[in-house]
mmCIF file of C-alpha atoms in Angstrom:
data_model
loop_
_atom_site.group_PDB
_atom_site.id
_atom_site.type_symbol
_atom_site.label_atom_id
_atom_site.label_comp_id
_atom_site.label_asym_id
_atom_site.label_seq_id
_atom_site.Cartn_x
_atom_site.Cartn_y
_atom_site.Cartn_z
ATOM 1 C CA CYS A 74 188.784 114.682 314.515
ATOM 2 C CA TRP A 75 186.047 116.411 312.766
ATOM 3 C CA MET A 76 182.388 116.210 313.781
ATOM 4 C CA MET A 77 179.471 116.694 311.376
ATOM 5 C CA SER A 78 176.505 114.749 310.238
ATOM 6 C CA LEU A 79 175.678 112.743 306.877
ATOM 7 C CA ARG A 80 172.479 111.100 306.126
ATOM 8 C CA LEU A 81 172.834 107.704 304.737
ATOM 9 C CA ASN A 82 169.734 105.449 304.051
ATOM 10 C CA GLU A 83 167.607 107.876 305.898
ATOM 11 C CA LYS A 84 169.735 107.574 309.005
ATOM 12 C CA ALA A 85 172.026 110.176 310.523
ATOM 13 C CA ILE A 86 175.531 108.944 310.851
ATOM 14 C CA PRO A 87 177.996 111.219 312.797
ATOM 15 C CA ARG A 88 181.099 112.103 310.817
ATOM 16 C CA ALA A 89 183.773 111.270 313.482
ATOM 17 C CA TRP A 90 187.174 109.755 312.782
ATOM 18 C CA ARG A 91 190.716 109.385 314.216
ATOM 19 C CA GLN A 92 193.394 110.908 312.229
ATOM 20 C CA ARG A 93 197.095 110.158 312.630
ATOM 21 C CA PHE A 94 199.684 112.192 310.840
ATOM 22 C CA PHE A 95 203.474 112.379 310.761
ATOM 23 C CA THR A 96 205.778 114.569 308.646
ATOM 24 C CA ASP A 97 209.464 115.139 308.678
ATOM 25 C CA GLY A 98 212.301 115.892 306.184
ATOM 26 C CA ILE A 99 215.869 116.469 305.458
ATOM 27 C CA LEU A 100 216.504 119.795 303.677
ATOM 28 C CA GLY A 101 219.505 121.921 302.563
ATOM 29 C CA ARG A 102 219.332 125.547 301.730
ATOM 30 C CA VAL A 103 221.632 128.121 299.924
ATOM 31 C CA GLN A 104 220.867 131.747 299.440
ATOM 32 C CA LEU A 105 222.530 134.015 296.878
ATOM 33 C CA GLY A 106 222.192 137.589 295.891
ATOM 34 C CA ASP A 107 222.464 141.069 297.743
ATOM 35 C CA ALA A 108 219.472 143.447 297.009
ATOM 36 C CA GLN A 109 217.512 140.653 295.463
ATOM 37 C CA LYS A 110 217.598 137.359 297.299
ATOM 38 C CA HIS A 111 217.434 134.023 295.619
ATOM 39 C CA ARG A 112 216.925 131.062 297.999
ATOM 40 C CA LEU A 113 217.298 127.465 296.624
ATOM 41 C CA SER A 114 216.420 124.393 298.958
ATOM 42 C CA GLY A 115 216.269 120.687 298.312
ATOM 43 C CA GLY A 116 215.911 117.475 300.156
ATOM 44 C CA LEU A 117 213.656 114.486 301.123
ATOM 45 C CA ILE A 118 210.337 114.886 302.796
ATOM 46 C CA PHE A 119 208.536 112.143 304.608
ATOM 47 C CA SER A 120 204.813 112.085 305.613
ATOM 48 C CA HIS A 121 202.163 109.661 306.571
ATOM 49 C CA LEU A 122 198.425 110.088 306.964
ATOM 50 C CA GLU A 123 195.852 107.543 308.060
ATOM 51 C CA ASN A 124 192.302 107.794 309.182
ATOM 52 C CA SER A 125 189.734 105.424 310.766
ATOM 53 C CA PRO A 126 186.246 105.886 312.065
ATOM 54 C CA PHE A 127 185.501 106.334 315.777
ATOM 55 C CA ASP A 128 183.372 103.514 317.444
ATOM 56 C CA GLU A 129 180.552 106.034 317.986
ATOM 57 C CA THR A 130 179.895 106.255 314.279
ATOM 58 C CA ASN A 131 178.396 102.759 314.780
ATOM 59 C CA LEU A 132 178.547 101.986 310.966
ATOM 60 C CA PRO A 133 176.209 99.428 309.594
ATOM 61 C CA ALA A 134 178.249 96.930 307.430
ATOM 62 C CA ARG A 135 176.527 98.085 304.332
ATOM 63 C CA ASN A 136 177.666 101.753 304.798
ATOM 64 C CA ALA A 137 181.253 101.031 305.852
ATOM 65 C CA ALA A 138 182.824 101.401 302.353
ATOM 66 C CA SER A 139 180.790 104.319 301.509
ATOM 67 C CA PHE A 140 181.722 106.240 304.619
ATOM 68 C CA ARG A 141 185.439 105.532 303.902
ATOM 69 C CA ARG A 142 185.198 106.456 300.408
ATOM 70 C CA ASN A 143 183.151 109.631 300.705
ATOM 71 C CA VAL A 144 184.002 110.844 304.230
ATOM 72 C CA LEU A 145 187.425 109.805 305.341
ATOM 73 C CA PRO A 146 190.404 111.981 304.065
ATOM 74 C CA ARG A 147 192.466 109.917 301.635
ATOM 75 C CA ALA A 148 195.197 107.847 303.388
ATOM 76 C CA LEU A 149 198.751 108.520 302.029
ATOM 77 C CA THR A 150 202.316 107.667 302.688
ATOM 78 C CA GLU A 151 204.750 109.876 300.791
ATOM 79 C CA VAL A 152 208.555 109.849 300.491
ATOM 80 C CA ALA A 153 209.326 112.819 298.171
ATOM 81 C CA PRO A 154 212.359 114.358 296.852
ATOM 82 C CA ARG A 155 211.710 118.048 297.064
ATOM 83 C CA LEU A 156 213.076 121.179 295.300
ATOM 84 C CA SER A 157 212.148 124.725 295.793
ATOM 85 C CA TRP A 158 213.183 128.270 294.566
ATOM 86 C CA SER A 159 212.145 131.557 296.189
ATOM 87 C CA SER A 160 213.179 135.190 295.368
ATOM 88 C CA PHE A 161 212.460 138.331 297.512
ATOM 89 C CA ASN A 162 213.725 141.866 297.852
ATOM 90 C CA SER A 163 215.945 142.623 300.856
ATOM 91 C CA ASP A 164 214.534 146.343 301.086
ATOM 92 C CA PHE A 165 213.032 146.612 304.698
ATOM 93 C CA SER A 166 211.119 149.576 306.146
ATOM 94 C CA THR A 167 210.374 150.096 309.715
ATOM 95 C CA VAL A 168 206.846 150.628 311.121
ATOM 96 C CA GLU A 169 205.333 150.904 314.586
ATOM 97 C CA ASP A 170 201.970 149.783 316.033
ATOM 98 C CA LEU A 171 201.091 147.695 313.112
ATOM 99 C CA VAL A 172 201.350 144.054 314.231
ATOM 100 C CA SER A 173 202.700 144.782 317.892
ATOM 101 C CA TYR A 174 203.159 147.758 320.323
ATOM 102 C CA GLY A 175 206.123 149.768 321.348
ATOM 103 C CA VAL A 176 208.555 147.890 319.313
ATOM 104 C CA SER A 177 210.035 148.523 315.750
ATOM 105 C CA GLU A 178 208.619 146.130 313.147
ATOM 106 C CA ASP A 179 210.466 145.526 309.848
ATOM 107 C CA VAL A 180 208.273 144.905 306.751
ATOM 108 C CA ARG A 181 210.080 143.688 303.659
ATOM 109 C CA GLN A 182 208.799 145.573 300.523
ATOM 110 C CA GLY A 183 208.936 144.676 296.904
ATOM 111 C CA PRO A 184 208.022 141.448 294.775
ATOM 112 C CA ALA A 185 208.445 137.916 296.197
ATOM 113 C CA SER A 186 207.877 134.828 294.165
ATOM 114 C CA HIS A 187 208.153 131.101 294.933
ATOM 115 C CA LEU A 188 208.182 127.789 292.870
ATOM 116 C CA GLY A 189 208.466 124.305 294.364
ATOM 117 C CA LEU A 190 207.995 120.684 293.204
ATOM 118 C CA ALA A 191 207.895 117.410 295.051
ATOM 119 C CA MET A 192 207.784 113.895 293.587
ATOM 120 C CA PRO A 193 206.469 111.221 295.670
ATOM 121 C CA LEU A 194 207.761 107.824 294.351
ATOM 122 C CA ALA A 195 206.213 104.541 294.902
ATOM 123 C CA ALA A 196 209.700 103.011 294.550
ATOM 124 C CA LEU A 197 210.648 104.785 297.720
ATOM 125 C CA GLY A 198 207.684 103.618 299.647
ATOM 126 C CA SER A 199 205.128 106.205 298.777
ATOM 127 C CA THR A 200 201.427 105.179 298.203
ATOM 128 C CA TYR A 201 201.572 106.617 294.587
ATOM 129 C CA THR A 202 203.861 108.212 292.142
ATOM 130 C CA ALA A 203 202.938 111.736 291.499
ATOM 131 C CA LEU A 204 204.126 115.144 290.818
ATOM 132 C CA GLU A 205 203.181 118.058 293.165
ATOM 133 C CA LEU A 206 203.647 121.557 292.055
ATOM 134 C CA GLU A 207 203.328 124.951 293.806
ATOM 135 C CA ALA A 208 203.791 128.425 292.683
ATOM 136 C CA GLY A 209 203.252 131.852 294.277
ATOM 137 C CA LEU A 210 203.719 135.609 293.482
ATOM 138 C CA GLY A 211 203.535 138.345 296.021
ATOM 139 C CA TRP A 212 204.070 142.165 296.362
ATOM 140 C CA THR A 213 204.144 144.377 299.511
ATOM 141 C CA THR A 214 204.680 148.022 299.670
ATOM 142 C CA ILE A 215 204.665 150.993 302.277
ATOM 143 C CA PHE A 216 202.714 154.070 301.535
ATOM 144 C CA GLY A 217 201.911 157.164 303.470
ATOM 145 C CA ASP A 218 202.645 157.338 307.033
ATOM 146 C CA GLN A 219 203.572 153.630 307.789
ATOM 147 C CA GLY A 220 200.536 152.396 305.356
ATOM 148 C CA VAL A 221 200.801 148.830 304.148
ATOM 149 C CA VAL A 222 199.662 147.044 300.858
ATOM 150 C CA ASP A 223 200.185 143.199 300.657
ATOM 151 C CA LEU A 224 199.075 141.201 297.606
ATOM 152 C CA LEU A 225 199.387 137.488 296.855
ATOM 153 C CA ALA A 226 198.297 135.045 294.254
ATOM 154 C CA ALA A 227 199.306 131.344 294.682
ATOM 155 C CA ALA A 228 198.378 127.908 293.384
ATOM 156 C CA GLU A 229 199.242 124.409 293.901
ATOM 157 C CA GLY A 230 198.138 120.965 292.303
ATOM 158 C CA ARG A 231 199.076 117.347 292.131
ATOM 159 C CA VAL A 232 199.689 115.434 288.869
ATOM 160 C CA GLU A 233 198.763 111.828 289.249
ATOM 161 C CA GLY A 234 197.820 109.050 286.805
ATOM 162 C CA GLY A 235 197.979 111.802 284.039
ATOM 163 C CA ALA A 236 195.407 114.005 285.713
ATOM 164 C CA LEU A 237 195.818 117.309 287.430
ATOM 165 C CA ILE A 238 193.961 116.946 290.788
ATOM 166 C CA ASN A 239 194.003 118.628 294.332
ATOM 167 C CA GLN A 240 194.082 122.100 292.736
ATOM 168 C CA GLU A 241 194.057 125.042 294.967
ATOM 169 C CA LEU A 242 194.124 128.805 294.121
ATOM 170 C CA LEU A 243 194.549 131.480 296.671
ATOM 171 C CA LEU A 244 193.934 135.247 296.086
ATOM 172 C CA ARG A 245 194.615 137.785 298.756
ATOM 173 C CA ALA A 246 194.735 141.420 299.392
ATOM 174 C CA ARG A 247 195.489 143.091 302.769
ATOM 175 C CA VAL A 248 195.672 146.751 303.385
ATOM 176 C CA ALA A 249 196.739 148.719 306.589
ATOM 177 C CA SER A 250 195.919 152.606 306.456
ATOM 178 C CA PRO A 251 198.537 155.080 307.382
ATOM 179 C CA VAL A 252 198.636 155.996 311.142
ATOM 180 C CA LEU A 253 195.754 158.612 311.745
ATOM 181 C CA GLY A 254 197.147 160.335 314.683
ATOM 182 C CA ARG A 255 195.942 159.132 318.125
ATOM 183 C CA VAL A 256 192.947 157.483 316.389
ATOM 184 C CA GLY A 257 195.065 154.521 315.296
ATOM 185 C CA ARG A 258 194.539 152.853 311.839
ATOM 186 C CA PHE A 259 192.187 150.655 309.835
ATOM 187 C CA VAL A 260 193.280 147.199 308.470
ATOM 188 C CA SER A 261 191.476 145.130 306.146
ATOM 189 C CA ARG A 262 191.961 141.592 304.515
ATOM 190 C CA VAL A 263 190.084 139.915 301.703
ATOM 191 C CA ASP A 264 191.083 136.433 300.577
ATOM 192 C CA TRP A 265 189.475 133.715 298.367
ATOM 193 C CA LEU A 266 190.449 129.918 298.441
ATOM 194 C CA ALA A 267 189.259 127.783 295.641
ATOM 195 C CA ARG A 268 189.558 124.114 295.028
ATOM 196 C CA ALA A 269 188.901 121.745 292.200
ATOM 197 C CA GLU A 270 189.351 118.023 291.650
ATOM 198 C CA ASP A 271 189.854 117.377 295.244
ATOM 199 C CA THR A 272 190.363 113.646 295.932
ATOM 200 C CA ARG A 273 191.386 114.087 299.557
ATOM 201 C CA ASN A 274 187.973 114.805 301.349
ATOM 202 C CA ARG A 275 189.794 117.569 302.995
ATOM 203 C CA VAL A 276 187.767 119.735 305.382
ATOM 204 C CA LEU A 277 187.805 123.530 305.066
ATOM 205 C CA SER A 278 186.512 125.504 308.170
ATOM 206 C CA LEU A 279 185.336 129.073 309.032
ATOM 207 C CA GLY A 280 184.780 130.455 312.664
ATOM 208 C CA GLY A 281 186.081 132.227 315.578
ATOM 209 C CA ASP A 282 189.658 130.620 315.341
ATOM 210 C CA ASN A 283 190.362 131.960 311.674
ATOM 211 C CA GLY A 284 188.315 135.063 310.902
ATOM 212 C CA LEU A 285 184.713 135.019 311.970
ATOM 213 C CA ARG A 286 184.900 136.044 315.586
ATOM 214 C CA GLY A 287 181.137 136.219 316.184
ATOM 215 C CA TYR A 288 180.860 132.265 315.953
ATOM 216 C CA PRO A 289 182.555 129.602 317.808
ATOM 217 C CA SER A 290 185.832 128.038 316.667
ATOM 218 C CA GLN A 291 185.302 125.932 313.357
ATOM 219 C CA ALA A 292 181.624 126.786 313.407
ATOM 220 C CA PHE A 293 181.278 125.932 309.671
ATOM 221 C CA LEU A 294 182.962 122.765 308.232
ATOM 222 C CA VAL A 295 182.605 121.692 304.503
ATOM 223 C CA GLN A 296 184.452 119.032 302.667
ATOM 224 C CA GLY A 297 186.169 119.935 299.424
ATOM 225 C CA ALA A 298 184.966 123.479 299.752
ATOM 226 C CA ASP A 299 185.860 126.973 298.596
ATOM 227 C CA ARG A 300 186.017 129.955 301.199
ATOM 228 C CA LEU A 301 185.577 133.492 300.929
ATOM 229 C CA ARG A 302 186.690 135.732 303.861
ATOM 230 C CA GLY A 303 186.800 139.406 304.727
ATOM 231 C CA ASN A 304 187.769 141.367 307.792
ATOM 232 C CA LEU A 305 187.898 145.085 308.613
ATOM 233 C CA GLU A 306 189.377 146.245 311.847
ATOM 234 C CA TRP A 307 190.022 149.553 313.724
ATOM 235 C CA ARG A 308 193.156 149.239 315.752
ATOM 236 C CA SER A 309 193.969 152.074 318.426
ATOM 237 C CA ARG A 310 197.385 153.242 319.296
ATOM 238 C CA PRO A 311 198.626 151.831 322.400
ATOM 239 C CA MET A 312 197.914 153.392 325.864
ATOM 240 C CA VAL A 313 201.106 152.820 327.922
ATOM 241 C CA TRP A 314 201.239 152.226 331.797
ATOM 242 C CA SER A 315 204.684 151.535 333.093
ATOM 243 C CA PHE A 316 205.497 148.175 331.337
ATOM 244 C CA LEU A 317 201.875 147.504 330.038
ATOM 245 C CA HIS A 318 200.854 148.288 326.527
ATOM 246 C CA LEU A 319 196.987 148.354 325.921
ATOM 247 C CA GLY A 320 195.130 148.755 322.696
ATOM 248 C CA LEU A 321 191.577 148.387 321.606
ATOM 249 C CA VAL A 322 189.996 146.888 318.380
ATOM 250 C CA GLY A 323 186.693 147.271 316.668
ATOM 251 C CA PHE A 324 186.012 144.659 314.030
ATOM 252 C CA TYR A 325 183.709 143.581 311.377
ATOM 253 C CA ASP A 326 184.067 139.985 309.834
ATOM 254 C CA ALA A 327 182.226 138.163 307.066
ATOM 255 C CA GLY A 328 182.731 134.941 305.040
ATOM 256 C CA ALA A 329 181.458 131.785 303.615
ATOM 257 C CA VAL A 330 182.635 128.348 303.248
ATOM 258 C CA TYR A 331 180.759 126.344 300.494
ATOM 259 C CA ALA A 332 181.069 123.285 298.289
ATOM 260 C CA ARG A 333 178.769 124.737 295.471
ATOM 261 C CA ALA A 334 177.925 128.205 294.361
ATOM 262 C CA GLU A 335 174.137 127.504 295.422
ATOM 263 C CA ASP A 336 175.162 126.782 298.847
ATOM 264 C CA PHE A 337 176.887 130.218 299.415
ATOM 265 C CA ALA A 338 175.616 131.800 302.587
ATOM 266 C CA LEU A 339 177.426 135.043 303.711
ATOM 267 C CA ARG A 340 178.036 135.046 307.631
ATOM 268 C CA GLN A 341 178.676 138.284 309.358
ATOM 269 C CA SER A 342 179.693 139.404 312.848
ATOM 270 C CA VAL A 343 180.854 142.486 314.666
ATOM 271 C CA GLY A 344 182.653 142.942 317.966
ATOM 272 C CA LEU A 345 185.175 144.616 320.250
ATOM 273 C CA GLY A 346 188.577 143.380 321.444
ATOM 274 C CA ALA A 347 191.776 144.249 323.415
ATOM 275 C CA ARG A 348 195.307 143.824 322.806
ATOM 276 C CA VAL A 349 198.000 143.600 325.386
ATOM 277 C CA LEU A 350 201.794 143.701 325.377
ATOM 278 C CA PHE A 351 204.366 143.214 327.891
ATOM 279 C CA PRO A 352 207.550 144.117 325.845
ATOM 280 C CA GLN A 353 209.887 142.905 328.488
ATOM 281 C CA PHE A 354 208.606 139.306 327.722
ATOM 282 C CA ASN A 355 207.356 139.059 324.346
ATOM 283 C CA ARG A 356 206.999 140.876 320.883
ATOM 284 C CA GLU A 357 203.554 139.547 320.006
ATOM 285 C CA VAL A 358 200.366 140.973 321.567
ATOM 286 C CA PHE A 359 197.852 138.718 323.522
ATOM 287 C CA ARG A 360 194.469 139.204 322.060
ATOM 288 C CA VAL A 361 190.841 138.946 323.529
ATOM 289 C CA ASP A 362 187.884 139.451 321.406
ATOM 290 C CA LEU A 363 183.966 139.362 321.826
ATOM 291 C CA GLY A 364 181.825 139.088 318.790
ATOM 292 C CA VAL A 365 178.236 138.749 317.901
ATOM 293 C CA PRO A 366 176.519 137.595 314.710
ATOM 294 C CA VAL A 367 174.760 140.149 312.580
ATOM 295 C CA ASP A 368 173.269 138.017 309.785
ATOM 296 C CA GLY A 369 170.075 137.085 311.381
ATOM 297 C CA SER A 370 171.231 133.841 313.019
ATOM 298 C CA GLY A 371 170.374 134.815 316.493
ATOM 299 C CA PHE A 372 172.193 136.728 319.357
ATOM 300 C CA THR A 373 175.215 134.764 320.747
ATOM 301 C CA LEU A 374 178.210 136.349 322.429
ATOM 302 C CA ASN A 375 181.473 134.618 321.384
ATOM 303 C CA PHE A 376 184.820 134.779 322.923
ATOM 304 C CA SER A 377 188.082 134.224 321.221
ATOM 305 C CA ALA A 378 191.703 134.769 322.421
ATOM 306 C CA GLY A 379 195.173 134.121 321.095
ATOM 307 C CA SER A 380 198.734 135.220 321.218
ATOM 308 C CA THR A 381 198.888 136.966 317.690
ATOM 309 C CA GLN A 382 196.607 139.332 315.866
ATOM 310 C CA ALA A 383 193.362 137.716 314.624
ATOM 311 C CA VAL A 384 194.003 139.174 311.172
ATOM 312 C CA PRO A 385 197.570 138.859 310.053
ATOM 313 C CA LEU A 386 198.746 141.671 307.781
ATOM 314 C CA THR A 387 202.370 140.710 306.735
ATOM 315 C CA PRO A 388 204.356 138.060 305.232
ATOM 316 C CA GLU A 389 206.350 137.936 308.411
ATOM 317 C CA GLU A 390 203.302 137.152 310.433
ATOM 318 C CA ASP A 391 202.427 134.388 307.836
ATOM 319 C CA GLN A 392 205.632 132.612 308.662
ATOM 320 C CA LEU A 393 204.379 131.805 312.132
ATOM 321 C CA PHE A 394 201.789 129.464 310.203
ATOM 322 C CA ASP A 395 204.144 128.438 307.393
ATOM 323 C CA ALA A 396 201.370 129.712 304.981
ATOM 324 C CA PHE A 397 202.955 130.702 301.970
ATOM 325 C CA THR A 398 204.429 127.227 301.231
ATOM 326 C CA GLY A 399 202.750 124.974 303.741
ATOM 327 C CA GLY A 400 199.300 124.562 302.298
ATOM 328 C CA PHE A 401 196.748 127.311 301.826
ATOM 329 C CA ALA A 402 193.772 125.742 303.739
ATOM 330 C CA ASN A 403 195.756 125.870 307.066
ATOM 331 C CA GLN A 404 195.908 129.778 306.961
ATOM 332 C CA PRO A 405 194.943 131.717 309.803
#
């Protein structure tokens, strides 16, 4: 559930609701080509989303309809035939100490593209008949001594009742510097997620769990919002003791989540972290970060941890979150 506050009739009502979501599907896939791969997939996708207020919202009868219309995400049942095509270059380069430590990491170079469509049909049990479209174009290259540049532009939308709704646009650039001797390397990410004609009342967040480590997880939550986010990290080379690989990280995070341009407020934080790898047991590092805000909002020390890097750099990392084709708002 999401917790915020809404003022209706001069009385604050908590935004709290119960959400149930189910998704599954039957898909087939075929891959063609040698140097340039083409992947075709098709099948049937099932999903169901429903929402209901918690009892603690204590909604007056006169506000119940407004709360459901303006606050609750849209309830949907979808049974949708789906077809997608993706193309990518099979040229891989090997790097080290980029995402993990002490293991070879293969980064795919060259262009990558994706097109997909799905058609929820009322005749099959969907709430509405609609056409959902998605497209993306990316490019990754290696430069210098294992430096990496990764670029992405992607969009999705839904045609329903003759209107194009639920539009999303993602623009992203990520850069890892070449290895600077024992100093390590610097990595950076900038992305902008924009929405238009959103009918789902979807909540977009920013906080310690997705790129603003000086604040608690989901510190900022806004419905129907855009998000701008940037990160700069210094990542050390690993220090190795027997089977333990230990690295250090220094970071600067900044970002804003806003429904209107006049609500834009840039939040910033700095901090230090550690990365630990036991190569006998896993390939991904464990991370621990401590961050503090530096935007005048007061001094607080915030702790975050996880089993992957806080700032993903490669398409391979994105696959852990199904980010390229699974909905941009869910990106790490």
